[in-house]
Amino acid sequence: MALAARVGRWLWPRRCALADRLGSRPWPPLLTPSRAGFAGLASSRQGRPRLLGTVAVALGGTLGLYHTVRWHLRAQDLRAELSAAQLSLSSHLQLTLYQYKTCPFCSKVRAFLDFHALPYQVVEVNPVRRAEIKFSSYRKVPILVAQEGDSSQQLNDSSVIISALKTHLVSGQPLEEIVTYYPPMKALNDQGKEVTEFCNKYWLMLNEQEAQRMYDSKEARTEEMKWRQWADDWLVHLISPNVYRTPGEALASFDYIVHEGKFGAVEGAMAKYVGAAAMYLISKRLKSRHHLQDDVREDLYEAANKWVAAVGKDRPFMGGQKPNLADLAVYGVLRVMEGLKAFDDMMQHTRIQPWYLRVEKAIAEAPTAP
């Protein structure tokens, strides 16, 4: 049973361990006279006022055209900076992601890499033997290895991976230097077990100019960090209790695990049947540990609607016209439930579907990396 529980936890474990593609900013409208202005011109009996009005119209249109061209050229500059950064990363670094496919933390990293059109290779880790990551003293996934020539850099923890790569894309700092900004620290969790935590993991290491280019305001930066942490500290803990809520749902979840994961024949059979039973029981403890409601679906629904309310009605994403790191984190966590009853119920009983489909579309439309 202990082995089955270990196998089961890998689906949604408690701790798996350029700026966003910059499109054009909204162009300011051309400055045009009002209808009242035209009427005034038409009613004028004097040639000079009519001439002055015409000059004002022309001047207003010229100013509008100037600002339009200015914004257009600025947008082109930003897109050029992004392309150059992506080209540098994809040309000099070979990225390899060690993962469990159905792990929400791994899914977060894939969402980030795909949205930013960064090419990478995937190594699916066997959740029992974990031989694929025997090179690492850090024994959780995701692990990202960035190879550059004869040297390589290992990045651990999903949020550190995302923050470090984003910092590199925006600032161009070497990854080797950036990783030192996120030092690991030993800490005790709620159960008294020693775990590894990483300092500053939701913070992008940017100078003031880079931060201004990245964010519209300090509040936008703080908001992104807050909701990235919410995805890790709360949303992810709703996954296991919901996908293992009933024996039938637990069995369906493990059928998905075996299909998508890397198991041998015996391991797969154990995961599907013994593991499903074990995780059904463990999910009850998780519900108690995280103080969830008797019907854990209600917690999932509340979280989904809370996120939608935070995004608001006036913007398609929390990042505005494009997903930011918080959008990608929440999407990545929820995506691992696709195909399961919990996901279908969430889509039916909350307001999250339009936002979710917009993020899905934005990732699917990411340009091919140079």
One Martini backbone bead per residue (centre of mass of N, CA, C, O) as a GRO file, in nm:
protein
  370
    1MET     BB    1   0.056   0.063  -0.019
    2ALA     BB    2   0.297   0.255  -0.006
    3LEU     BB    3   0.375   0.226  -0.303
    4ALA     BB    4   0.104   0.320  -0.417
    5ALA     BB    5   0.114   0.601  -0.293
    6ARG     BB    6   0.371   0.690  -0.437
    7VAL     BB    7   0.257   0.658  -0.717
    8GLY     BB    8   0.010   0.850  -0.682
    9ARG     BB    9   0.153   1.133  -0.616
   10TRP     BB   10   0.267   1.203  -0.911
   11LEU     BB   11   0.029   1.343  -1.041
   12TRP     BB   12  -0.039   1.544  -0.767
   13PRO     BB   13   0.178   1.675  -0.597
   14ARG     BB   14   0.269   1.885  -0.346
   15ARG     BB   15   0.597   1.897  -0.462
   16CYS     BB   16   0.685   2.002  -0.750
   17ALA     BB   17   0.944   2.074  -0.874
   18LEU     BB   18   1.055   3.895  -2.297
   19ALA     BB   19   0.877   3.898  -2.240
   20ASP     BB   20   0.596   3.900  -2.332
   21ARG     BB   21   0.449   3.888  -2.606
   22LEU     BB   22   0.484   4.189  -2.784
   23GLY     BB   23   0.252   4.376  -2.877
   24SER     BB   24   0.067   4.612  -2.964
   25ARG     BB   25  -0.026   4.894  -2.868
   26PRO     BB   26  -0.261   5.100  -2.834
   27TRP     BB   27  -0.370   5.322  -3.047
   28PRO     BB   28  -0.416   5.634  -3.084
   29PRO     BB   29  -0.639   5.837  -3.181
   30LEU     BB   30  -0.734   6.038  -3.403
   31LEU     BB   31  -0.751   6.379  -3.438
   32THR     BB   32  -1.082   6.495  -3.447
   33PRO     BB   33  -1.340   6.671  -3.519
   34SER     BB   34  -1.633   6.762  -3.438
   35ARG     BB   35  -1.948   6.820  -3.536
   36ALA     BB   36  -1.956   7.099  -3.418
   37GLY     BB   37  -1.710   7.201  -3.567
   38PHE     BB   38  -1.825   7.171  -3.851
   39ALA     BB   39  -2.066   7.350  -3.808
   40GLY     BB   40  -1.907   7.604  -3.746
   41LEU     BB   41  -1.766   7.619  -4.019
   42ALA     BB   42  -2.022   7.627  -4.196
   43SER     BB   43  -2.144   7.895  -4.046
   44SER     BB   44  -1.929   8.062  -4.136
   45ARG     BB   45  -1.869   8.392  -4.289
   46GLN     BB   46  -1.568   8.372  -4.256
   47GLY     BB   47  -1.265   8.293  -4.399
   48ARG     BB   48  -1.067   8.287  -4.159
   49PRO     BB   49  -1.204   8.087  -3.966
   50ARG     BB   50  -1.208   7.860  -4.173
   51LEU     BB   51  -0.900   7.842  -4.199
   52LEU     BB   52  -0.838   7.785  -3.902
   53GLY     BB   53  -1.002   7.526  -3.885
   54THR     BB   54  -0.844   7.370  -4.099
   55VAL     BB   55  -0.573   7.385  -3.954
   56ALA     BB   56  -0.667   7.238  -3.697
   57VAL     BB   57  -0.739   6.976  -3.832
   58ALA     BB   58  -0.460   6.919  -3.953
   59LEU     BB   59  -0.304   6.929  -3.687
   60GLY     BB   60  -0.458   6.706  -3.544
   61GLY     BB   61  -0.397   6.484  -3.752
   62THR     BB   62  -0.089   6.503  -3.727
   63LEU     BB   63  -0.068   6.430  -3.428
   64GLY     BB   64  -0.206   6.160  -3.451
   65LEU     BB   65  -0.006   6.040  -3.654
   66TYR     BB   66   0.243   6.066  -3.481
   67HIS     BB   67   0.149   5.883  -3.247
   68THR     BB   68   0.095   5.636  -3.415
   69VAL     BB   69   0.381   5.598  -3.524
   70ARG     BB   70   0.525   5.590  -3.254
   71TRP     BB   71   0.384   5.337  -3.144
   72HIS     BB   72   0.455   5.152  -3.378
   73LEU     BB   73   0.765   5.168  -3.348
   74ARG     BB   74   0.774   5.069  -3.056
   75ALA     BB   75   0.651   4.792  -3.110
   76GLN     BB   76   0.872   4.700  -3.303
   77ASP     BB   77   1.103   4.718  -3.100
   78LEU     BB   78   0.989   4.511  -2.896
   79ARG     BB   79   0.971   4.276  -3.094
   80ALA     BB   80   1.274   4.275  -3.159
   81GLU     BB   81   1.372   4.217  -2.874
   82LEU     BB   82   1.228   3.950  -2.843
   83SER     BB   83   1.349   3.800  -3.086
   84ALA     BB   84   1.642   3.825  -2.993
   85ALA     BB   85   1.609   3.671  -2.728
   86GLN     BB   86   1.497   3.408  -2.845
   87LEU     BB   87   1.733   3.353  -3.034
   88SER     BB   88   1.946   3.332  -2.816
   89LEU     BB   89   1.822   3.099  -2.656
   90SER     BB   90   1.768   2.888  -2.894
   91SER     BB   91   2.073   2.889  -2.998
   92HIS     BB   92   2.240   2.838  -2.704
   93LEU     BB   93   2.000   2.666  -2.578
   94GLN     BB   94   1.931   2.349  -2.432
   95LEU     BB   95   1.620   2.217  -2.342
   96THR     BB   96   1.539   2.006  -2.049
   97LEU     BB   97   1.251   1.827  -1.936
   98TYR     BB   98   1.175   1.697  -1.622
   99GLN     BB   99   0.884   1.479  -1.588
  100TYR     BB  100   0.537   1.479  -1.522
  101LYS     BB  101   0.270   1.518  -1.712
  102THR     BB  102   0.042   1.532  -1.457
  103CYS     BB  103   0.192   1.765  -1.334
  104PRO     BB  104   0.126   2.088  -1.244
  105PHE     BB  105   0.418   2.203  -1.239
  106CYS     BB  106   0.497   2.102  -1.519
  107SER     BB  107   0.265   2.239  -1.673
  108LYS     BB  108   0.357   2.527  -1.617
  109VAL     BB  109   0.622   2.512  -1.777
  110ARG     BB  110   0.503   2.438  -2.050
  111ALA     BB  111   0.327   2.688  -2.083
  112PHE     BB  112   0.562   2.885  -2.089
  113LEU     BB  113   0.728   2.767  -2.325
  114ASP     BB  114   0.500   2.772  -2.537
  115PHE     BB  115   0.425   3.075  -2.527
  116HIS     BB  116   0.747   3.149  -2.590
  117ALA     BB  117   0.863   2.955  -2.808
  118LEU     BB  118   1.041   2.727  -2.659
  119PRO     BB  119   1.254   2.490  -2.712
  120TYR     BB  120   1.208   2.137  -2.605
  121GLN     BB  121   1.279   1.862  -2.408
  122VAL     BB  122   1.138   1.547  -2.300
  123VAL     BB  123   1.151   1.372  -1.979
  124GLU     BB  124   1.013   1.092  -1.862
  125VAL     BB  125   0.948   0.999  -1.536
  126ASN     BB  126   0.980   0.752  -1.322
  127PRO     BB  127   0.797   0.740  -1.019
  128VAL     BB  128   0.970   0.507  -0.883
  129ARG     BB  129   1.281   0.516  -0.978
  130ARG     BB  130   1.405   0.782  -1.110
  131ALA     BB  131   1.653   0.744  -1.314
  132GLU     BB  132   1.649   1.014  -1.488
  133ILE     BB  133   1.744   1.178  -1.196
  134LYS     BB  134   2.025   1.066  -1.076
  135PHE     BB  135   2.205   1.332  -1.125
  136SER     BB  136   2.022   1.444  -0.889
  137SER     BB  137   1.977   1.571  -0.564
  138TYR     BB  138   1.722   1.666  -0.680
  139ARG     BB  139   1.401   1.468  -0.651
  140LYS     BB  140   1.226   1.664  -0.817
  141VAL     BB  141   0.952   1.783  -1.004
  142PRO     BB  142   1.079   1.995  -1.197
  143ILE     BB  143   1.354   1.979  -1.436
  144LEU     BB  144   1.595   2.207  -1.578
  145VAL     BB  145   1.816   2.183  -1.860
  146ALA     BB  146   2.081   2.405  -1.964
  147GLN     BB  147   2.254   2.389  -2.264
  148GLU     BB  148   2.596   2.534  -2.323
  149GLY     BB  149   2.776   2.355  -2.475
  150ASP     BB  150   2.975   2.228  -2.208
  151SER     BB  151   2.757   2.364  -2.040
  152SER     BB  152   2.538   2.351  -1.744
  153GLN     BB  153   2.200   2.423  -1.614
  154GLN     BB  154   2.020   2.382  -1.316
  155LEU     BB  155   1.662   2.387  -1.264
  156ASN     BB  156   1.452   2.433  -0.982
  157ASP     BB  157   1.145   2.463  -0.972
  158SER     BB  158   0.890   2.605  -1.134
  159SER     BB  159   0.915   2.909  -1.044
  160VAL     BB  160   1.216   2.936  -1.096
  161ILE     BB  161   1.221   2.864  -1.390
  162ILE     BB  162   1.035   3.094  -1.484
  163SER     BB  163   1.184   3.339  -1.361
  164ALA     BB  164   1.461   3.289  -1.490
  165LEU     BB  165   1.376   3.288  -1.790
  166LYS     BB  166   1.240   3.564  -1.791
  167THR     BB  167   1.484   3.725  -1.707
  168HIS     BB  168   1.655   3.642  -1.950
  169LEU     BB  169   1.468   3.752  -2.174
  170VAL     BB  170   1.471   4.053  -2.073
  171SER     BB  171   1.795   4.099  -1.982
  172GLY     BB  172   2.035   3.875  -2.063
  173GLN     BB  173   2.123   3.725  -1.840
  174PRO     BB  174   2.285   3.482  -1.707
  175LEU     BB  175   2.180   3.192  -1.572
  176GLU     BB  176   2.406   3.146  -1.367
  177GLU     BB  177   2.339   3.416  -1.221
  178ILE     BB  178   2.032   3.399  -1.173
  179VAL     BB  179   2.022   3.147  -0.983
  180THR     BB  180   2.154   3.299  -0.732
  181TYR     BB  181   1.872   3.456  -0.664
  182TYR     BB  182   1.759   3.139  -0.584
  183PRO     BB  183   1.801   3.017  -0.299
  184PRO     BB  184   1.822   2.747  -0.112
  185MET     BB  185   1.608   2.621   0.163
  186LYS     BB  186   1.562   2.491   0.470
  187ALA     BB  187   1.249   2.341   0.582
  188LEU     BB  188   0.947   2.316   0.765
  189ASN     BB  189   0.661   2.174   0.749
  190ASP     BB  190   0.350   2.101   0.878
  191GLN     BB  191   0.477   1.793   0.939
  192GLY     BB  192   0.800   1.829   1.001
  193LYS     BB  193   0.929   1.830   0.722
  194GLU     BB  194   1.197   1.847   0.523
  195VAL     BB  195   1.242   2.119   0.296
  196THR     BB  196   1.271   2.287  -0.016
  197GLU     BB  197   1.331   2.628  -0.059
  198PHE     BB  198   1.282   2.939  -0.251
  199CYS     BB  199   1.398   3.235  -0.302
  200ASN     BB  200   1.226   3.472  -0.493
  201LYS     BB  201   1.044   3.295  -0.706
  202TYR     BB  202   0.834   3.551  -0.792
  203TRP     BB  203   1.087   3.713  -0.889
  204LEU     BB  204   1.212   3.949  -1.105
  205MET     BB  205   1.548   4.032  -1.218
  206LEU     BB  206   1.511   4.370  -1.252
  207ASN     BB  207   1.535   4.662  -1.366
  208GLU     BB  208   1.364   4.946  -1.399
  209GLN     BB  209   1.343   4.946  -1.708
  210GLU     BB  210   1.251   4.651  -1.742
  211ALA     BB  211   0.998   4.672  -1.562
  212GLN     BB  212   0.854   4.891  -1.732
  213ARG     BB  213   0.840   4.709  -1.988
  214MET     BB  214   0.677   4.474  -1.846
  215TYR     BB  215   0.510   4.689  -1.674
  216ASP     BB  216   0.263   4.927  -1.609
  217SER     BB  217   0.298   4.858  -1.293
  218LYS     BB  218   0.346   4.778  -0.968
  219GLU     BB  219   0.071   4.640  -0.933
  220ALA     BB  220   0.109   4.428  -1.159
  221ARG     BB  221   0.346   4.283  -1.028
  222THR     BB  222   0.211   4.209  -0.760
  223GLU     BB  223  -0.026   4.052  -0.878
  224GLU     BB  224   0.131   3.829  -1.017
  225MET     BB  225   0.271   3.716  -0.763
  226LYS     BB  226   0.023   3.651  -0.594
  227TRP     BB  227  -0.108   3.439  -0.806
  228ARG     BB  228   0.125   3.247  -0.825
  229GLN     BB  229   0.117   3.165  -0.527
  230TRP     BB  230  -0.176   3.070  -0.520
  231ALA     BB  231  -0.136   2.832  -0.713
  232ASP     BB  232   0.064   2.682  -0.516
  233ASP     BB  233  -0.087   2.713  -0.219
  234TRP     BB  234  -0.393   2.626  -0.334
  235LEU     BB  235  -0.487   2.516  -0.610
  236VAL     BB  236  -0.315   2.250  -0.618
  237HIS     BB  237  -0.472   2.126  -0.353
  238LEU     BB  238  -0.747   2.064  -0.528
  239ILE     BB  239  -0.686   1.828  -0.715
  240SER     BB  240  -0.674   1.555  -0.565
  241PRO     BB  241  -0.954   1.564  -0.414
  242ASN     BB  242  -1.109   1.575  -0.697
  243VAL     BB  243  -0.985   1.323  -0.866
  244TYR     BB  244  -1.032   1.134  -0.577
  245ARG     BB  245  -1.326   1.155  -0.456
  246THR     BB  246  -1.389   0.879  -0.590
  247PRO     BB  247  -1.342   0.566  -0.691
  248GLY     BB  248  -1.408   0.626  -0.989
  249GLU     BB  249  -1.221   0.875  -1.021
  250ALA     BB  250  -0.960   0.736  -0.937
  251LEU     BB  251  -0.955   0.528  -1.166
  252ALA     BB  252  -0.960   0.732  -1.399
  253SER     BB  253  -0.699   0.875  -1.321
  254PHE     BB  254  -0.512   0.615  -1.343
  255ASP     BB  255  -0.565   0.561  -1.634
  256TYR     BB  256  -0.431   0.824  -1.722
  257ILE     BB  257  -0.154   0.781  -1.598
  258VAL     BB  258  -0.074   0.522  -1.749
  259HIS     BB  259  -0.107   0.641  -2.035
  260GLU     BB  260   0.099   0.901  -1.985
  261GLY     BB  261   0.311   0.747  -1.850
  262LYS     BB  262   0.606   0.573  -1.705
  263PHE     BB  263   0.547   0.229  -1.735
  264GLY     BB  264   0.527  -0.073  -1.652
  265ALA     BB  265   0.323  -0.334  -1.644
  266VAL     BB  266   0.317  -0.373  -1.334
  267GLU     BB  267   0.307  -0.076  -1.250
  268GLY     BB  268   0.045  -0.009  -1.400
  269ALA     BB  269  -0.144  -0.202  -1.247
  270MET     BB  270  -0.089  -0.086  -0.967
  271ALA     BB  271  -0.169   0.206  -1.023
  272LYS     BB  272  -0.465   0.159  -1.118
  273TYR     BB  273  -0.565  -0.002  -0.852
  274VAL     BB  274  -0.402   0.038  -0.590
  275GLY     BB  275  -0.354   0.344  -0.624
  276ALA     BB  276  -0.650   0.435  -0.632
  277ALA     BB  277  -0.719   0.341  -0.346
  278ALA     BB  278  -0.502   0.501  -0.194
  279MET     BB  279  -0.581   0.794  -0.302
  280TYR     BB  280  -0.863   0.799  -0.192
  281LEU     BB  281  -0.768   0.799   0.106
  282ILE     BB  282  -0.567   1.039   0.093
  283SER     BB  283  -0.774   1.259   0.006
  284LYS     BB  284  -0.902   1.277   0.287
  285ARG     BB  285  -0.654   1.396   0.428
  286LEU     BB  286  -0.624   1.644   0.247
  287LYS     BB  287  -0.892   1.770   0.319
  288SER     BB  288  -0.817   1.812   0.619
  289ARG     BB  289  -0.546   1.965   0.594
  290HIS     BB  290  -0.698   2.204   0.400
  291HIS     BB  291  -0.990   2.264   0.489
  292LEU     BB  292  -1.220   2.131   0.339
  293GLN     BB  293  -1.497   2.058   0.216
  294ASP     BB  294  -1.702   1.801   0.185
  295ASP     BB  295  -1.733   1.933  -0.098
  296VAL     BB  296  -1.463   1.987  -0.303
  297ARG     BB  297  -1.596   2.132  -0.541
  298GLU     BB  298  -1.653   2.403  -0.399
  299ASP     BB  299  -1.356   2.490  -0.386
  300LEU     BB  300  -1.306   2.487  -0.689
  301TYR     BB  301  -1.524   2.690  -0.768
  302GLU     BB  302  -1.425   2.925  -0.595
  303ALA     BB  303  -1.146   2.950  -0.724
  304ALA     BB  304  -1.234   3.003  -1.014
  305ASN     BB  305  -1.408   3.258  -0.950
  306LYS     BB  306  -1.185   3.421  -0.814
  307TRP     BB  307  -1.009   3.446  -1.062
  308VAL     BB  308  -1.211   3.582  -1.251
  309ALA     BB  309  -1.250   3.831  -1.068
  310ALA     BB  310  -0.951   3.925  -1.083
  311VAL     BB  311  -0.947   3.976  -1.384
  312GLY     BB  312  -1.215   4.055  -1.501
  313LYS     BB  313  -1.408   4.235  -1.757
  314ASP     BB  314  -1.171   4.444  -1.891
  315ARG     BB  315  -0.996   4.173  -1.939
  316PRO     BB  316  -0.877   3.879  -2.076
  317PHE     BB  317  -0.630   3.915  -1.879
  318MET     BB  318  -0.420   3.978  -1.628
  319GLY     BB  319  -0.208   4.088  -1.856
  320GLY     BB  320  -0.441   4.173  -2.054
  321GLN     BB  321  -0.378   4.104  -2.385
  322LYS     BB  322  -0.185   3.904  -2.228
  323PRO     BB  323  -0.046   3.662  -2.080
  324ASN     BB  324   0.081   3.599  -1.778
  325LEU     BB  325   0.226   3.422  -1.526
  326ALA     BB  326  -0.045   3.375  -1.385
  327ASP     BB  327  -0.209   3.260  -1.615
  328LEU     BB  328  -0.014   3.019  -1.671
  329ALA     BB  329  -0.032   2.889  -1.392
  330VAL     BB  330  -0.335   2.834  -1.372
  331TYR     BB  331  -0.359   2.678  -1.632
  332GLY     BB  332  -0.151   2.454  -1.570
  333VAL     BB  333  -0.298   2.334  -1.328
  334LEU     BB  334  -0.583   2.275  -1.464
  335ARG     BB  335  -0.499   2.098  -1.716
  336VAL     BB  336  -0.458   1.813  -1.566
  337MET     BB  337  -0.790   1.760  -1.571
  338GLU     BB  338  -0.826   1.687  -1.841
  339GLY     BB  339  -1.083   1.437  -1.896
  340LEU     BB  340  -1.217   1.487  -1.626
  341LYS     BB  341  -1.478   1.540  -1.417
  342ALA     BB  342  -1.371   1.789  -1.269
  343PHE     BB  343  -1.337   1.963  -1.521
  344ASP     BB  344  -1.626   1.956  -1.629
  345ASP     BB  345  -1.756   2.076  -1.376
  346MET     BB  346  -1.604   2.344  -1.375
  347MET     BB  347  -1.705   2.443  -1.654
  348GLN     BB  348  -2.016   2.428  -1.576
  349HIS     BB  349  -2.001   2.584  -1.262
  350THR     BB  350  -1.836   2.818  -1.394
  351ARG     BB  351  -1.654   3.121  -1.534
  352ILE     BB  352  -1.373   3.001  -1.675
  353GLN     BB  353  -1.384   2.917  -1.977
  354PRO     BB  354  -1.316   3.171  -2.147
  355TRP     BB  355  -1.035   3.212  -2.031
  356TYR     BB  356  -0.918   2.931  -2.089
  357LEU     BB  357  -0.952   2.946  -2.401
  358ARG     BB  358  -0.771   3.193  -2.442
  359VAL     BB  359  -0.509   3.064  -2.344
  360GLU     BB  360  -0.507   2.824  -2.532
  361LYS     BB  361  -0.492   2.999  -2.788
  362ALA     BB  362  -0.233   3.159  -2.725
  363ILE     BB  363  -0.051   2.907  -2.723
  364ALA     BB  364  -0.125   2.791  -3.006
  365GLU     BB  365  -0.030   3.085  -3.146
  366ALA     BB  366   0.251   3.052  -3.107
  367PRO     BB  367   0.531   3.108  -3.240
  368THR     BB  368   0.787   2.994  -3.396
  369ALA     BB  369   1.084   2.943  -3.311
  370PRO     BB  370   1.400   3.051  -3.438
   0.00000   0.00000   0.00000
